[in-house]
Coordinates of C-alpha atoms and ligand atoms in Angstrom, one line a residue:
M23 CA -64.3 40.1 11.6
K24 CA -62.1 38.5 14.6
Y25 CA -60.1 35.9 14.2
V26 CA -55.9 34.6 14.3
S27 CA -53.8 34.4 11.5
K28 CA -51.0 32.4 10.8
S29 CA -49.0 35.5 11.0
D30 CA -51.2 36.8 14.2
F31 CA -50.0 33.3 15.6
K32 CA -46.6 33.7 14.6
A33 CA -46.4 36.9 16.4
A34 CA -48.0 35.6 19.5
R35 CA -45.6 32.7 19.7
E36 CA -43.1 35.1 20.1
C37 CA -44.6 37.4 22.7
P38 CA -48.0 37.3 23.1
A39 CA -48.4 41.3 23.4
K40 CA -47.6 41.4 19.9
L41 CA -50.7 40.2 19.0
F42 CA -52.6 43.1 20.5
Y43 CA -51.0 45.2 18.9
R44 CA -51.1 43.5 15.2
K45 CA -54.7 43.4 16.2
N46 CA -55.1 47.3 16.8
K47 CA -52.7 47.9 14.3
Y48 CA -49.8 49.8 16.5
P49 CA -47.0 51.4 14.2
N50 CA -44.0 48.9 14.1
L51 CA -40.6 48.8 12.7
K52 CA -41.3 46.0 10.2
E53 CA -44.2 47.8 8.5
D54 CA -42.5 47.8 5.3
D55 CA -43.7 47.7 2.2
E56 CA -45.3 44.1 1.6
F57 CA -44.5 44.2 -2.3
L58 CA -41.1 45.1 -2.1
G59 CA -40.6 42.6 1.1
L60 CA -41.9 40.0 -1.4
L61 CA -39.6 40.7 -3.5
A62 CA -37.1 40.4 -1.7
E63 CA -37.7 37.2 0.0
G64 CA -38.4 35.6 -3.3
G65 CA -41.2 34.3 -1.5
F66 CA -43.8 35.1 -4.5
M67 CA -42.0 33.3 -7.0
V68 CA -41.3 30.2 -4.9
G69 CA -45.3 30.0 -3.9
K70 CA -45.8 30.1 -7.7
M71 CA -43.3 27.7 -8.5
A72 CA -45.0 25.3 -6.0
Q73 CA -48.5 26.1 -7.2
L74 CA -47.4 25.2 -10.7
L75 CA -46.5 21.8 -9.4
F76 CA -50.3 21.1 -9.4
P77 CA -52.2 20.9 -13.0
N78 CA -55.6 20.6 -11.4
G79 CA -55.4 23.4 -8.7
I80 CA -57.8 26.4 -8.4
E81 CA -56.6 29.2 -6.9
V82 CA -59.6 30.6 -4.4
P83 CA -60.3 34.1 -4.8
G84 CA -61.5 36.5 -2.4
G85 CA -57.7 38.3 -2.2
R86 CA -58.0 39.5 1.4
D87 CA -61.7 39.5 1.4
Q88 CA -61.7 36.6 4.2
E89 CA -64.9 36.2 4.7
A90 CA -65.7 36.1 0.5
A91 CA -62.3 33.4 0.6
I92 CA -64.7 31.8 3.6
A93 CA -67.3 31.1 1.7
K94 CA -65.7 29.9 -1.9
T95 CA -63.4 27.5 -0.1
Q96 CA -66.5 25.5 1.5
E97 CA -68.2 25.7 -1.9
Y98 CA -65.2 23.6 -3.3
L99 CA -64.7 21.3 -0.4
V100 CA -67.8 19.6 -0.8
Q101 CA -65.9 18.2 -4.3
E102 CA -65.1 14.6 -3.4
N103 CA -61.4 15.2 -4.7
V104 CA -60.1 19.1 -5.2
T105 CA -56.9 20.8 -4.8
L106 CA -56.9 24.3 -3.6
F107 CA -54.5 27.1 -3.3
E108 CA -54.9 29.5 -0.6
P109 CA -58.0 28.6 0.8
A110 CA -59.5 29.9 3.6
I111 CA -60.4 27.5 6.7
F112 CA -61.9 29.3 9.8
V113 CA -62.9 27.4 13.2
D114 CA -63.1 29.0 16.7
G115 CA -61.4 31.9 16.2
M116 CA -58.8 30.6 14.4
L117 CA -58.2 31.1 10.6
I118 CA -55.6 30.5 7.9
R119 CA -55.1 30.4 4.1
A120 CA -53.0 27.5 3.7
D121 CA -50.6 27.5 0.3
I122 CA -51.8 24.1 -0.8
L123 CA -54.5 22.0 0.1
I124 CA -55.8 18.6 -1.5
K125 CA -58.2 17.1 -0.8
R126 CA -59.0 13.2 -1.6
G127 CA -62.2 11.7 -0.2
K128 CA -61.7 12.4 3.9
S129 CA -57.9 12.3 3.2
F130 CA -56.0 16.1 3.3
K131 CA -52.2 17.2 2.4
L132 CA -51.9 20.1 3.7
I133 CA -48.6 21.9 2.4
E134 CA -47.0 25.0 3.6
V135 CA -44.3 26.6 1.0
K136 CA -41.6 28.6 2.2
A137 CA -38.9 30.2 1.1
K138 CA -36.3 28.8 3.1
S139 CA -33.6 26.2 1.4
I140 CA -32.2 22.9 2.9
D141 CA -29.8 20.8 1.2
G142 CA -32.8 17.6 0.1
S143 CA -28.8 15.3 -0.9
A144 CA -28.4 14.8 3.1
L145 CA -32.0 14.5 4.6
E146 CA -31.9 11.6 6.9
E147 CA -34.6 10.0 9.2
R148 CA -34.3 10.3 12.3
G149 CA -34.7 6.8 14.7
T150 CA -37.7 7.4 16.5
G151 CA -39.5 9.1 13.8
G152 CA -39.2 13.0 11.9
T153 CA -36.8 14.5 9.7
A154 CA -33.2 14.5 11.7
C155 CA -32.1 17.9 10.8
F156 CA -35.9 19.2 12.1
W157 CA -34.7 18.2 15.7
K158 CA -31.6 19.7 18.2
K159 CA -28.8 16.9 18.0
R160 CA -28.3 16.0 21.6
Y161 CA -31.0 17.3 23.8
P162 CA -35.1 16.9 23.1
G163 CA -36.9 18.9 21.2
L164 CA -36.7 21.3 17.5
D165 CA -33.9 22.9 16.1
S166 CA -34.5 26.6 17.0
K167 CA -34.1 27.6 13.4
W168 CA -37.1 25.5 12.1
Q169 CA -39.4 25.5 15.1
P170 CA -41.2 28.9 13.7
Y171 CA -42.3 26.9 10.5
L172 CA -42.8 23.5 11.8
E173 CA -45.4 26.1 14.2
D174 CA -47.1 27.1 11.4
I175 CA -47.9 24.4 9.9
A176 CA -48.6 22.9 13.5
Y177 CA -51.6 25.3 13.9
Q178 CA -52.9 24.5 10.3
T179 CA -52.5 21.3 11.3
H180 CA -54.5 21.8 14.3
V181 CA -57.2 24.4 12.6
L182 CA -58.2 21.8 9.8
R183 CA -58.2 19.4 11.9
R184 CA -61.2 21.0 14.1
A185 CA -62.7 22.3 10.7
F186 CA -62.3 18.2 9.7
P187 CA -62.9 16.3 12.8
G188 CA -61.8 12.4 11.9
A189 CA -60.2 13.3 8.9
D190 CA -56.6 11.8 7.8
I191 CA -54.7 15.2 7.6
Q192 CA -50.7 15.1 6.2
P193 CA -48.8 18.4 7.3
F194 CA -45.9 18.8 4.6
L195 CA -43.2 21.6 4.5
M196 CA -42.5 23.0 0.7
L197 CA -38.9 24.1 0.5
C198 CA -36.3 24.9 -2.2
D199 CA -33.6 22.4 -2.7
K200 CA -30.4 23.7 -2.8
S201 CA -28.6 19.9 -3.8
K202 CA -30.7 20.6 -7.1
Q203 CA -29.1 22.6 -9.9
T204 CA -31.9 24.4 -12.6
G205 CA -31.5 23.6 -15.9
I206 CA -33.7 26.9 -17.2
D207 CA -31.4 30.2 -18.1
N208 CA -33.3 33.2 -17.0
L209 CA -35.8 31.2 -14.6
L210 CA -35.9 34.5 -12.2
Q211 CA -36.9 36.7 -15.4
Q212 CA -40.0 34.4 -16.2
F213 CA -41.6 35.1 -13.0
L214 CA -43.7 38.7 -13.5
L215 CA -45.7 40.3 -10.6
H216 CA -48.8 42.5 -11.0
E217 CA -50.9 44.5 -8.8
R218 CA -54.5 44.0 -8.7
R219 CA -57.8 45.1 -6.9
N220 CA -60.4 42.6 -5.3
E221 CA -64.4 43.8 -5.5
K222 CA -63.7 45.9 -2.6
G223 CA -61.2 47.3 -3.8
D224 CA -58.2 45.6 -1.7
E225 CA -54.9 45.4 -3.2
F226 CA -53.4 42.7 -3.2
F227 CA -50.4 40.6 -5.9
E228 CA -50.8 38.1 -8.2
V229 CA -47.7 36.1 -10.0
E230 CA -47.9 35.3 -13.7
F231 CA -45.0 32.6 -15.3
T232 CA -44.1 33.4 -18.6
G233 CA -42.1 30.5 -19.3
D234 CA -42.6 26.8 -20.2
V235 CA -44.8 25.4 -17.8
E236 CA -43.7 21.3 -18.3
A237 CA -40.3 22.5 -18.0
L238 CA -40.2 24.4 -14.7
R239 CA -42.0 20.8 -13.6
R240 CA -39.3 18.6 -15.1
D241 CA -36.9 21.1 -13.7
N242 CA -38.2 21.3 -10.1
L243 CA -36.5 22.8 -7.3
L244 CA -38.5 22.2 -4.5
I245 CA -38.3 19.4 -2.0
K246 CA -41.7 18.2 -0.1
I247 CA -40.9 16.7 3.4
N248 CA -43.9 15.1 5.7
V249 CA -43.4 16.5 8.7
L250 CA -46.0 14.8 10.7
P251 CA -44.2 13.7 13.7
E252 CA -42.6 17.0 13.9
V253 CA -46.4 18.8 14.4
E254 CA -47.7 16.2 16.5
Y255 CA -45.0 16.7 19.1
L256 CA -45.9 20.5 18.9
L257 CA -49.6 19.8 19.0
P258 CA -50.5 19.5 22.8
E259 CA -48.7 23.4 22.8
I260 CA -50.1 24.5 20.2
K261 CA -53.8 23.9 20.9
G262 CA -53.2 25.7 24.5
A263 CA -51.9 28.8 22.9
A264 CA -54.5 28.5 20.0
A265 CA -57.3 28.9 22.4
E266 CA -55.5 31.6 24.7
F267 CA -55.0 33.5 21.7
A268 CA -58.0 33.5 20.0
A269 CA -60.2 34.3 22.8
S270 CA -57.9 37.3 24.1
V271 CA -58.6 38.4 20.1
M272 CA -62.4 37.8 21.0
E273 CA -62.6 39.8 24.2
G274 CA -60.2 42.5 22.2
R275 CA -57.5 41.6 25.5
K276 CA -54.0 42.1 25.9
I277 CA -52.1 39.0 27.2
Q278 CA -48.6 40.8 28.6
G279 CA -45.5 39.2 27.5
P280 CA -42.5 38.8 29.6
L281 CA -40.2 42.1 29.9
S282 CA -37.0 40.3 28.8
T283 CA -33.5 40.8 26.7
E284 CA -35.9 39.5 23.3
C285 CA -37.9 43.2 23.6
K286 CA -34.4 44.8 22.6
K287 CA -35.3 43.6 18.9
C288 CA -39.3 43.7 19.5
E289 CA -40.7 45.5 16.1
Y290 CA -42.6 47.5 18.6
R291 CA -39.7 49.5 20.4
L292 CA -40.3 52.7 18.3
P293 CA -38.4 56.2 19.6
L294 CA -39.9 56.9 23.0
D295 CA -40.8 60.7 21.6
Q296 CA -43.6 59.0 19.6
E297 CA -45.5 58.8 22.6
E298 CA -49.4 57.2 20.4
K299 CA -49.6 53.4 20.4
N300 CA -46.2 53.0 21.7
G301 CA -46.2 49.0 21.8
F302 CA -42.9 48.9 24.2
L303 CA -43.6 52.3 26.1
E304 CA -46.7 50.2 26.8
C305 CA -44.6 47.5 27.8
W306 CA -42.2 48.8 29.9
G307 CA -43.9 51.7 31.5
K308 CA -41.7 53.7 33.6
L309 CA -38.6 51.4 32.9
A310 CA -38.8 52.2 29.2
T311 CA -37.5 55.8 29.7
V312 CA -34.5 54.6 32.0
S313 CA -31.1 55.9 30.5
P314 CA -28.7 54.6 30.1
H315 CA -30.9 51.5 29.5
L316 CA -29.3 48.0 30.4
L317 CA -31.2 46.6 26.7
E318 CA -28.0 48.6 25.4
L319 CA -25.7 46.4 26.4
R320 CA -23.3 44.6 24.0
N321 CA -24.3 40.8 23.5
L322 CA -27.4 41.2 26.7
G323 CA -28.5 37.5 25.7
H324 CA -25.3 35.7 26.1
V325 CA -25.3 37.1 30.0
K326 CA -26.4 33.7 31.2
A327 CA -26.9 31.1 33.9
K328 CA -27.8 27.7 33.8
G329 CA -29.2 28.8 29.9
E330 CA -31.1 31.4 31.8
K331 CA -30.6 35.0 30.7
L332 CA -29.7 36.7 33.7
A333 CA -31.0 40.0 33.0
D334 CA -34.7 39.2 32.8
S335 CA -34.5 38.6 36.1
L336 CA -33.6 42.0 36.7
F337 CA -36.6 43.1 34.7
A338 CA -38.5 41.4 36.8
K339 CA -37.4 43.0 39.9
G340 CA -38.3 46.4 38.3
K341 CA -34.2 47.2 37.5
A342 CA -33.5 48.4 33.9
S343 CA -30.4 50.5 34.3
L344 CA -27.0 49.7 32.5
Y345 CA -25.4 50.4 35.6
D346 CA -27.6 48.0 37.5
I347 CA -26.1 44.9 36.1
P348 CA -23.7 43.1 38.9
V349 CA -19.9 43.1 37.3
E350 CA -19.5 40.0 38.3
W351 CA -21.8 38.5 36.1
L352 CA -19.7 39.5 33.3
S353 CA -17.1 36.9 33.2
S354 CA -17.6 35.8 29.7
P355 CA -14.1 35.9 28.3
A356 CA -15.5 36.6 24.4
Q357 CA -17.8 39.5 25.9
G358 CA -17.0 40.8 29.6
V359 CA -14.2 42.7 28.9
W360 CA -16.2 44.8 26.0
Q361 CA -19.2 44.8 28.1
K362 CA -17.2 46.2 31.5
R363 CA -15.3 49.0 29.2
Q364 CA -19.1 49.8 27.5
I365 CA -20.2 50.9 31.0
E366 CA -17.1 52.0 32.7
Y367 CA -16.9 54.7 29.3
T368 CA -20.7 55.3 29.3
K369 CA -20.4 56.6 33.3
K370 CA -17.1 58.5 32.0
G371 CA -19.1 60.0 29.4
K372 CA -15.7 60.1 26.6
E373 CA -15.2 57.6 24.2
W374 CA -12.0 54.8 24.7
I375 CA -8.9 54.9 22.2
S376 CA -7.2 51.4 22.8
P377 CA -2.8 52.0 22.8
H378 CA -2.2 49.8 19.8
L379 CA -4.3 52.3 17.4
K380 CA -1.9 54.2 16.3
D381 CA 0.6 51.3 15.7
L382 CA -2.5 49.4 13.6
L383 CA -3.2 52.3 11.6
K384 CA 0.2 53.3 11.0
A385 CA 1.0 49.5 9.1
H386 CA -1.5 50.4 7.2
K387 CA 0.1 50.2 3.2
Y388 CA -1.4 53.2 0.8
P389 CA -3.5 53.2 -1.1
L390 CA -6.2 52.8 1.0
H391 CA -9.1 51.2 -0.4
F392 CA -12.5 51.4 2.1
I393 CA -15.3 49.2 -0.2
D394 CA -18.3 48.1 0.2
F395 CA -20.7 45.7 -1.6
E396 CA -24.6 45.4 -1.9
G397 CA -26.2 41.7 -2.7
S398 CA -28.7 39.3 -1.9
R399 CA -29.5 35.5 -2.1
M400 CA -31.9 35.2 -4.4
A401 CA -34.8 32.1 -3.9
L402 CA -34.8 31.2 -7.8
P403 CA -31.4 30.6 -9.6
Y404 CA -30.6 33.2 -12.7
H405 CA -29.3 31.0 -14.8
A406 CA -29.0 26.9 -16.1
G407 CA -26.3 25.4 -13.9
L408 CA -27.0 27.6 -10.2
R409 CA -28.6 26.2 -6.9
P410 CA -31.1 27.7 -5.6
Y411 CA -30.0 30.7 -2.7
G412 CA -26.7 31.4 -4.9
Q413 CA -25.0 34.8 -3.9
V414 CA -26.1 37.8 -6.1
A415 CA -23.5 40.7 -6.2
F416 CA -25.2 43.7 -7.2
Q417 CA -23.4 46.6 -6.4
W418 CA -19.6 47.6 -5.0
S419 CA -18.6 51.3 -4.0
C420 CA -15.0 52.5 -3.3
H421 CA -13.5 55.4 -1.8
T422 CA -9.5 55.5 -2.4
I423 CA -6.8 57.5 -0.8
R424 CA -3.7 57.2 -3.0
K425 CA -0.9 58.6 -0.7
L426 CA -1.4 60.7 2.9
G427 CA -3.3 63.8 2.6
D428 CA -5.1 63.1 -0.2
P429 CA -8.7 63.2 -0.5
P430 CA -10.6 60.2 -1.3
E431 CA -12.1 59.5 -5.0
H432 CA -15.0 58.0 -5.2
H433 CA -15.8 54.8 -7.4
D434 CA -18.9 52.5 -7.6
W435 CA -20.2 49.9 -10.2
I436 CA -24.0 48.7 -10.6
N437 CA -25.6 45.6 -12.1
T438 CA -29.0 47.3 -14.8
K439 CA -29.1 44.5 -17.3
K440 CA -30.9 41.5 -16.8
T441 CA -28.0 39.2 -16.8
F442 CA -26.0 37.1 -13.9
P443 CA -24.1 39.8 -12.6
N444 CA -21.3 38.4 -10.4
I445 CA -18.4 37.4 -12.8
E446 CA -18.7 41.4 -14.2
F447 CA -18.9 43.0 -10.5
A448 CA -15.8 41.4 -9.8
R449 CA -13.9 42.2 -13.2
T450 CA -14.4 45.9 -12.6
L451 CA -13.6 45.4 -8.9
K452 CA -10.2 44.3 -9.5
D453 CA -9.7 46.7 -12.1
R454 CA -10.6 49.8 -9.6
L455 CA -8.6 47.8 -7.2
G456 CA -5.5 46.5 -8.6
R457 CA -3.2 44.5 -5.7
E458 CA -1.6 47.2 -4.0
G459 CA -2.3 49.0 -1.1
T460 CA -4.8 48.0 2.2
V461 CA -8.5 47.3 1.2
F462 CA -10.8 47.6 4.4
M463 CA -14.2 46.3 4.6
W464 CA -16.7 46.5 7.4
W465 CA -17.5 43.3 8.7
P466 CA -17.0 40.0 6.8
Y467 CA -19.2 39.9 3.9
E468 CA -17.0 41.2 1.1
K469 CA -14.6 38.4 1.9
I470 CA -17.8 35.7 1.5
V471 CA -19.4 37.4 -1.7
L472 CA -15.4 37.1 -2.9
S473 CA -14.9 33.7 -1.7
D474 CA -18.4 32.7 -3.6
I475 CA -17.4 34.1 -6.6
A476 CA -14.3 32.6 -6.8
K477 CA -15.7 29.0 -5.9
T478 CA -18.5 29.5 -9.5
L479 CA -15.2 30.9 -11.4
R480 CA -13.4 27.4 -10.4
Q481 CA -16.5 25.3 -11.5
S482 CA -17.1 27.6 -14.5
E483 CA -17.2 26.2 -18.3
R484 CA -15.4 29.3 -19.5
P485 CA -12.1 29.8 -16.2
D486 CA -10.5 33.6 -15.8
P487 CA -7.1 32.4 -14.2
E488 CA -6.5 36.0 -14.2
L489 CA -9.2 36.6 -12.4
L490 CA -9.3 34.0 -10.4
D491 CA -6.1 34.9 -8.9
W492 CA -6.9 37.8 -7.9
L493 CA -10.0 36.7 -5.9
E494 CA -8.1 34.3 -4.0
R495 CA -5.1 37.1 -3.4
M496 CA -7.9 39.2 -2.3
D497 CA -9.4 36.1 0.2
G498 CA -6.2 36.9 2.5
A499 CA -5.9 40.5 1.9
L500 CA -9.1 42.0 3.2
V501 CA -8.7 44.3 6.1
D502 CA -11.9 44.2 8.6
Q503 CA -12.3 47.8 10.0
Y504 CA -15.5 46.7 12.0
K505 CA -12.7 44.4 13.9
I506 CA -10.7 47.4 14.6
A507 CA -13.3 49.2 15.7
A508 CA -14.9 46.4 18.0
D509 CA -10.9 46.1 19.5
N510 CA -10.0 49.4 19.8
Y511 CA -12.4 51.9 19.8
Y512 CA -15.8 52.8 21.8
H513 CA -18.1 55.7 22.0
P514 CA -21.0 55.9 24.4
D515 CA -23.0 56.7 21.4
M516 CA -22.7 53.7 19.9
K517 CA -25.2 52.0 22.4
G518 CA -23.1 49.1 22.4
S519 CA -23.1 48.4 19.2
V520 CA -20.2 47.8 16.2
S521 CA -22.6 48.1 13.5
I522 CA -21.5 51.4 11.1
K523 CA -25.2 53.2 11.4
F524 CA -24.1 53.4 15.3
V525 CA -20.1 53.8 14.7
L526 CA -20.6 56.5 12.5
P527 CA -23.0 59.3 14.2
A528 CA -21.0 58.6 17.2
V529 CA -18.0 60.1 15.8
W530 CA -19.7 62.4 13.5
N531 CA -21.6 64.1 16.5
N532 CA -18.6 64.2 18.3
N533 CA -15.9 65.7 16.5
P534 CA -17.1 69.2 15.0
Y535 CA -13.0 69.1 13.0
L536 CA -14.8 66.4 10.3
H537 CA -17.7 69.0 9.3
K538 CA -15.0 71.2 7.7
I539 CA -13.2 68.7 5.5
N540 CA -14.3 68.5 1.7
P541 CA -15.9 66.5 0.6
F542 CA -17.3 65.0 4.4
Q543 CA -19.1 68.6 4.8
T544 CA -21.8 67.5 2.0
Y545 CA -23.2 65.6 4.6
Y546 CA -23.0 68.1 7.4
K547 CA -26.7 69.5 8.6
E548 CA -28.6 70.3 11.2
R549 CA -32.1 70.0 12.9
E550 CA -33.2 72.0 15.6
G551 CA -30.0 72.9 16.6
K552 CA -28.9 68.9 16.5
V553 CA -26.1 67.5 13.7
L554 CA -27.7 64.9 12.2
S555 CA -26.2 61.8 11.0
P556 CA -25.1 61.7 7.5
Y557 CA -27.6 58.5 7.0
E558 CA -30.3 61.4 7.5
T559 CA -29.0 63.4 5.2
L560 CA -29.6 61.2 2.0
E561 CA -31.9 62.8 -0.7
T562 CA -35.5 61.3 -0.6
I563 CA -36.8 60.6 -4.5
K564 CA -40.7 60.4 -5.4
I565 CA -41.0 57.1 -6.8
A566 CA -44.6 56.0 -7.7
E567 CA -45.7 58.4 -5.3
E568 CA -44.2 57.2 -2.4
A569 CA -40.8 59.4 -0.9
E570 CA -38.3 56.7 -1.2
V571 CA -34.8 56.6 0.7
I572 CA -32.4 53.7 1.4
K573 CA -30.4 54.0 4.3
E574 CA -29.4 50.1 5.0
G575 CA -28.5 46.5 3.4
T576 CA -31.8 45.3 3.4
G577 CA -33.6 48.3 2.0
A578 CA -30.9 48.1 -0.6
M579 CA -31.5 44.4 -1.7
R580 CA -35.3 45.6 -2.0
A581 CA -34.3 48.5 -3.8
Y582 CA -32.9 46.2 -6.4
Q583 CA -35.2 44.1 -6.8
E584 CA -37.8 46.6 -7.2
M585 CA -35.9 48.1 -10.2
M586 CA -35.1 44.7 -11.8
Y587 CA -38.3 42.5 -11.2
G588 CA -40.8 45.1 -9.7
L589 CA -44.1 46.3 -11.0
H590 CA -42.2 49.6 -13.1
R591 CA -39.2 47.5 -14.5
N592 CA -39.7 48.4 -17.7
D593 CA -40.3 52.4 -16.8
S594 CA -36.7 53.8 -17.8
E595 CA -37.3 57.1 -15.3
T596 CA -37.7 54.5 -12.0
H597 CA -34.7 52.5 -13.4
A598 CA -32.8 55.5 -12.8
K599 CA -34.6 56.8 -9.7
W600 CA -33.6 53.6 -7.8
T601 CA -30.5 53.5 -9.8
T602 CA -29.4 57.0 -8.1
L603 CA -30.9 55.8 -4.6
L604 CA -28.2 53.0 -4.5
R605 CA -25.4 54.6 -5.4
Q606 CA -25.8 57.3 -3.0
Y607 CA -26.4 54.7 0.0
C608 CA -23.5 52.9 -1.0
A609 CA -21.5 55.6 -1.7
L610 CA -22.1 57.0 2.1
D611 CA -21.5 53.4 3.6
T612 CA -17.6 53.6 2.1
M613 CA -17.5 57.5 2.9
A614 CA -18.7 56.3 6.4
M615 CA -15.8 54.4 7.1
V616 CA -13.6 57.0 5.7
I617 CA -14.4 59.3 8.2
I618 CA -14.3 57.0 10.9
Y619 CA -10.5 56.1 10.0
K620 CA -10.5 60.0 9.8
H621 CA -11.4 60.3 13.5
W622 CA -9.1 57.8 14.4
C623 CA -6.2 59.4 13.0
S624 CA -7.4 62.8 14.4
K625 CA -7.2 61.2 17.7
V626 CA -3.9 59.3 17.7
G627 CA -2.4 62.4 15.8
I628 CA -1.8 61.2 12.3
Y629 CA -2.0 63.1 9.6
F630 CA -4.3 61.8 7.1
Ligands
SF4_23 S1 -41.4 45.2 24.1 FE1 -41.0 42.9 24.8 S2 -42.7 42.7 26.1 FE2 -43.4 44.4 24.4 S3 -44.6 43.7 22.4 FE3 -42.5 43.2 22.7 S4 -41.4 41.6 23.0 FE4 -43.6 41.6 23.9

């Protein structure tokens, strides 16, 4: 069956070529475990919570069997009054599975549930109709943050109007209201996810709520907002786009999107050696293999004139080299110096070290602590008194160098109990770091987490003045190693990025001295004559028949959710395996900081 679903439509709005790649099952970098994605976003819990607010709602059966779901929906919609969850409506090549559809005679309420937060206490009506926060402040048009969600519900409204001409259709967004606090303890743990199969053997997930439904309804953390003015504003464009996308899918035709700076983060930008079904290669043709590529220029999207991204005009002329960009375009005070340095040192093929780096490193007081946190913002709060999307800090790692020349010591902590971890997290970290020396983070995430915990502690009925005092001291004491790197270091292998995932391989691959140092040598491996990035040497572990490894922060967040709330949450062996993976990943993040620090020291002549 050929159709454009809600997700297809969203992808096509980003770039129409993505629709063709989706429909033809091209591999992509977002292609992750759908189940882990659901867990991480908390979408399944919020979706279930929304359904429970409608006691007479009927779940349309069929799972992913769209034809069965369409037939069943038609049967239900013969009734005068009915509330459906996940009904399937198909018309003119367009298919929607609405989250909640309420039919009352010829009137419909169409509700799209999103695990996104909004401050319900600060909603204002816009003078010309609609909700102010969904619109741009100074220009006509919608706020870009909300536009994809509003386009999603606009597409559904369009399909429903085509299916029921003349009906009154009111579209709503249902969101998490962060101005509300839950009155329910352990709310998160009362939602369970189960893996099921439909009659055709297709796998799908079912959510069970094990708590008190009446209490959940009274507690209601969601807010429903009528978005008809926003939808009416979008509809003329949405209707045209929907018809064009549906026609292309029916004909099996690709609509090529423009080559642009947006291609940099396209999910179909696979490694170039993967030649089969490589969307990026197909879009860019010969320009894909240009090296060094202009898409590697740091903050390329900020190179603008009159709101236009200038690089796009070069791509249109068939120019894609890093050296094709005119230097006079790189005049932004914030980015220009960096961008020019990237081009200069890429041409020279050597690293750049600022003349200030040595003095900067010499000023750091011992012990040196290198810390990294893993955490997530959960859609639903753990405890009574907390709000949606609160910070959950579940793991820290720390490498400490006591004095000049000492090897790094490693310590870590990870929450494995089904309790709110933040205070224990902070206490254990305080005991490890104390108040002496220099504490490094990479990017200010650690600072944000500690400041959030301090805020919780100030509002707590059980204050801990000593911990609070330490947290407040840390707020001003953390040193951002990312900023040191951005201001004082560049290597062409970083390809315009200051992410630790790029800086580490750049220093590691180009400084063989590091490979022999204990304990860095654990991470030294070669494949086909090439030195691997230490992140490529992490051990994989088989969990539920899949070889799992964690190599980045989102993966860590998903692994933690899987360990705590996943299908195998009660299996101690699985629990232990996820713990091992999380610990080895976080330990490498802080070891990476030490390796980079050591590299800098070796380059500026500091014995470390
Ligand atoms: S590479 Fe660019 S043109 Fe091709 S699908 Fe991705 S965003 Fe669209």
